[in-house]
C-alpha positions in Angstrom: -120.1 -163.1 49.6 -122.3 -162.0 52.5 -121.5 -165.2 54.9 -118.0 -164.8 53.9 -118.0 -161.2 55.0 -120.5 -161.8 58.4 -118.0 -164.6 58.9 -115.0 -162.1 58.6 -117.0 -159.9 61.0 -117.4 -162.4 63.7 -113.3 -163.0 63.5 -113.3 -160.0 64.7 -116.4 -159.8 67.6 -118.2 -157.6 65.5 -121.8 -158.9 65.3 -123.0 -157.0 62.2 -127.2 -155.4 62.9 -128.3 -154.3 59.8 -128.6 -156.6 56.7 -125.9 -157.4 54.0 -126.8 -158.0 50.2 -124.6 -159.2 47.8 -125.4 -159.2 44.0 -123.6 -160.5 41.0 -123.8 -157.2 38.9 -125.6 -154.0 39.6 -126.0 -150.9 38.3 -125.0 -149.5 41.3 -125.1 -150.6 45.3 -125.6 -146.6 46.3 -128.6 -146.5 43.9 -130.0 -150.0 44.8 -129.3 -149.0 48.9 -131.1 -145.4 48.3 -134.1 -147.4 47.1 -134.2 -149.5 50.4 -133.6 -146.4 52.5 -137.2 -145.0 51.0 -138.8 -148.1 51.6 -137.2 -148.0 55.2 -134.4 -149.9 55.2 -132.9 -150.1 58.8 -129.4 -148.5 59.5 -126.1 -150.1 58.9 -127.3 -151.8 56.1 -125.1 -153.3 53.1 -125.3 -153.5 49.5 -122.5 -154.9 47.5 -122.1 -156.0 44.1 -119.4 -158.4 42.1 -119.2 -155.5 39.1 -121.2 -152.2 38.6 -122.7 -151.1 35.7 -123.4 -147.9 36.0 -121.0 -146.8 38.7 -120.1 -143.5 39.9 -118.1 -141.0 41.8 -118.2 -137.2 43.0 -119.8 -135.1 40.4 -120.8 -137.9 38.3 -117.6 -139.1 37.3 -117.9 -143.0 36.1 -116.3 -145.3 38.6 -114.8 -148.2 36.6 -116.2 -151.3 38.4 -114.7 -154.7 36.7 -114.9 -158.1 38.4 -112.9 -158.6 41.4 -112.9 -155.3 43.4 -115.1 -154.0 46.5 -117.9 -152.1 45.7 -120.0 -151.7 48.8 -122.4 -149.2 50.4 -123.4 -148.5 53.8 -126.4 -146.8 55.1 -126.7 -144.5 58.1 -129.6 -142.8 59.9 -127.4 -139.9 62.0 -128.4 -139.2 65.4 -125.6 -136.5 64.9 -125.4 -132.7 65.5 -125.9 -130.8 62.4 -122.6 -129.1 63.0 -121.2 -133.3 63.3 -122.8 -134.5 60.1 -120.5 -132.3 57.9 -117.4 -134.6 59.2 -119.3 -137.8 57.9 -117.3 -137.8 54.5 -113.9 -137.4 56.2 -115.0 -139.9 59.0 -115.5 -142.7 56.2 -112.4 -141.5 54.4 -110.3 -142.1 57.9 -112.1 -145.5 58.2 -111.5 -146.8 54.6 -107.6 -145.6 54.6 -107.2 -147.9 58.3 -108.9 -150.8 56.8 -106.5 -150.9 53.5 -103.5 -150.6 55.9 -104.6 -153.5 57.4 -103.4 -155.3 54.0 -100.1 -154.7 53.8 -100.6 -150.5 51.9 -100.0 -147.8 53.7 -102.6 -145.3 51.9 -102.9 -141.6 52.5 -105.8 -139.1 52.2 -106.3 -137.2 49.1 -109.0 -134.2 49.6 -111.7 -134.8 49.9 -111.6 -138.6 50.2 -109.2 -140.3 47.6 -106.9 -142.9 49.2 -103.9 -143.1 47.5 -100.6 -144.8 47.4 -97.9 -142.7 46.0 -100.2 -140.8 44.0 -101.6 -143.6 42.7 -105.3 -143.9 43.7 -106.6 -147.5 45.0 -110.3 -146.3 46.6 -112.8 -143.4 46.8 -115.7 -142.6 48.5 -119.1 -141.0 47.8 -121.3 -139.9 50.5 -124.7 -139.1 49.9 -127.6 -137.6 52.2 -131.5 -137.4 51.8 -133.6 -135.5 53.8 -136.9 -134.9 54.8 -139.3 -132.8 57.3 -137.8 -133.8 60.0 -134.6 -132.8 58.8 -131.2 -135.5 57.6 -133.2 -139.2 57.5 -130.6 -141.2 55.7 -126.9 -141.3 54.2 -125.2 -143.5 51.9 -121.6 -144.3 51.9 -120.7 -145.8 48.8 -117.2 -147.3 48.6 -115.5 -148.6 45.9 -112.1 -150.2 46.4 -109.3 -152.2 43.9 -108.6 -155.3 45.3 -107.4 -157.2 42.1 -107.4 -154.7 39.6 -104.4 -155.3 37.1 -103.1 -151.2 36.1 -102.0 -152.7 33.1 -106.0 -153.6 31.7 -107.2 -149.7 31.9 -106.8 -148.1 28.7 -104.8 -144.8 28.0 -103.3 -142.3 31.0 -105.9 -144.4 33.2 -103.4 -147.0 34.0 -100.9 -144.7 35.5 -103.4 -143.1 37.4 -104.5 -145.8 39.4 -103.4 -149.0 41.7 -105.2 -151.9 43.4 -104.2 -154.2 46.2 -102.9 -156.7 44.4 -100.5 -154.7 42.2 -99.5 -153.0 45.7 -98.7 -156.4 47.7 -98.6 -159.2 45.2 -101.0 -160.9 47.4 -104.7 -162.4 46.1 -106.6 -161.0 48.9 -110.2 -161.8 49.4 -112.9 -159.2 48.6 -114.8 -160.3 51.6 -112.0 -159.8 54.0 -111.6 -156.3 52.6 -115.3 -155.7 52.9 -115.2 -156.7 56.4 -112.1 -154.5 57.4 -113.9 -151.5 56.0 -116.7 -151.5 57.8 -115.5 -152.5 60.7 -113.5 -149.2 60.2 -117.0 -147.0 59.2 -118.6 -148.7 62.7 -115.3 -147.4 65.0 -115.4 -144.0 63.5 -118.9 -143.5 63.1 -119.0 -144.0 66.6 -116.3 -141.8 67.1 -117.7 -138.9 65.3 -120.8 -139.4 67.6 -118.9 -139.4 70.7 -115.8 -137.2 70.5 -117.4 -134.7 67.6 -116.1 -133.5 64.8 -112.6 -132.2 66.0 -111.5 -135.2 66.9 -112.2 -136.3 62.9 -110.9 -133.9 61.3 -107.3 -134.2 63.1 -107.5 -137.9 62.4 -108.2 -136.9 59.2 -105.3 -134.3 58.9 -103.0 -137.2 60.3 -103.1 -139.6 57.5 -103.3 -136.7 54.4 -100.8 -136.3 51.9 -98.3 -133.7 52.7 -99.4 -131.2 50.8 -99.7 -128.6 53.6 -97.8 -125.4 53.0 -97.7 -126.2 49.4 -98.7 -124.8 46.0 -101.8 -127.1 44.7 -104.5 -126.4 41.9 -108.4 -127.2 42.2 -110.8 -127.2 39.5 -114.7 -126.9 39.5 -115.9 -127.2 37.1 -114.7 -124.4 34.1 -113.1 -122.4 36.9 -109.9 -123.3 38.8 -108.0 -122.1 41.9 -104.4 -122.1 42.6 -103.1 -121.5 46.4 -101.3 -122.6 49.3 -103.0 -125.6 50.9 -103.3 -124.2 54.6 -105.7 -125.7 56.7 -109.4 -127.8 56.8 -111.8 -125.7 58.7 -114.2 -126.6 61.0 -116.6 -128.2 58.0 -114.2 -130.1 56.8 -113.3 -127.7 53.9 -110.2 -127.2 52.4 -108.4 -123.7 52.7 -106.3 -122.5 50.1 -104.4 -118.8 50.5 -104.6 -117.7 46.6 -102.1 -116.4 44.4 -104.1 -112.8 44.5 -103.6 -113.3 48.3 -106.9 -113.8 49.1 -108.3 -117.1 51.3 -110.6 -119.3 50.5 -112.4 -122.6 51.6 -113.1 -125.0 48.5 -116.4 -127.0 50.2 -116.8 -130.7 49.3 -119.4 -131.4 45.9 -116.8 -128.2 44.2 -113.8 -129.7 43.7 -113.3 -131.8 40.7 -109.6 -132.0 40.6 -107.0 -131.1 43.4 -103.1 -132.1 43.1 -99.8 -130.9 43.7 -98.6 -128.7 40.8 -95.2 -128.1 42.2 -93.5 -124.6 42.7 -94.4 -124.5 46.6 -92.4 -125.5 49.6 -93.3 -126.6 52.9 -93.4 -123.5 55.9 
């Protein structure tokens, strides 16, 4: 796996500079990477992993990780503004939603970082930072993508939910050639974020989300939930709903558990 994706780099002139390690089965590449970040692992580098055992999305939610699929993680050491490092999770989510389209999807964004097709989801993102004195010392971009996933092999409402490359194109594409498209992606907007700042992100970002603005949508944290007018992100990277009580809020990444269309609204 990690010459067939440094080879799939170097198709592209993309020398990668941090190193790439590929196990059979892990617990999970986030949780293995975090460990090398303490011990002082250099940036940009890769963990990735042929299944997961114990792996996981935002808030804790399992992240079903069978044979076949992309489960990779990235680490970064921002040299970023404060004000920047908020856009980091929408700066991976525009990366990983241009690397699928590179085979044959066209995926949109699903706040805060769901890429979807139809309203199907094929790949998610966690990021995760850890500090220290000297303030934000290392983040971890975890990725997890459905490459040959069959719908069909997920039990219950799962299979519904959800849709992989394969069921998308018809096409056996190679994990390493998916693994090299996304972080080609996190390199070009990473670098973005760091020289064009966080408006320039979020607007990507904005660009490839489902068209939910100006409609009615529902978000749920936990035992509370929130219905409103999708409006606007803010300058965090937040999403602003205008309630039902006519009040206007900004639901903040790490708080949302569930947000989707419920219907009822119409575009202004």
């Amino acid at each position: 796996m990690r010459d067939a994706v440094l080879a799939a780099l170097a198709s592209r002139g993309l020398e990668w500079t941090g190193p790439i390690e590929h196990f059979e089965v892990l617990a999970s590449t986030s949780d293995t990477l975090k460990r090398r970040a303490r011990a002082g692992a250099p940036e940009f580098s890769v963990v990735t992993a042929g299944a997961q055992t114990a792996g996981r999305g935002r808030s804790g939610h399992a992240w079903a990780s069978p044979r076949g699929n992309l489960y990779l993680s990235v680490l970064l050491r921002p040299r970023l503004t404060p004000a920047d490092v908020v856009a980091l999770p929408l700066a991976a989510g525009v990366a990983l939603a241009d690397a699928l389209g590179e085979h044959g999807v066209a995926p949109l964004l699903k706040w805060p970082n769901d890429v979807v097709v139809g309203e199907r989801k094929l790949a998610g993102i966690l990021v995760e930072g850890s500090s220290g004195p000297g303030g934000l010392e290392a983040v971890i971009v975890g990725v997890g993508v459905n490459v040959a996933l069959d719908p069909a092999s997920l039990p219950g409402e799962l299979a519904g939910r959800v849709t992989s490359l394969h069921a998308l194109t018809g096409r056996a594409i190679a994990v390493a050639e998916v693994a090299a498209s996304v972080l080609a992606g996190l390199r070009v907007w990473y670098d973005r974020l760091a020289r064009d700042g966080r408006a320039h992100v979020l607007a990507a970002w904005k660009a490839r989300a489902v068209p939910w603005w100006g409609r009615l949508v529902e978000a749920r944290s936990g035992g509370s939930v929130l219905r409103g007018t999708a409006r606007d992100l803010d300058e965090r990277g937040a999403l602003v709903l205008d309630l039902e009580d006519g009040t206007r809020v900004a639901v903040v990444s790490g708080e949302i558990s569930e947000l989707r269309l419920s219907g009822g609204g119409s575009p202004r």
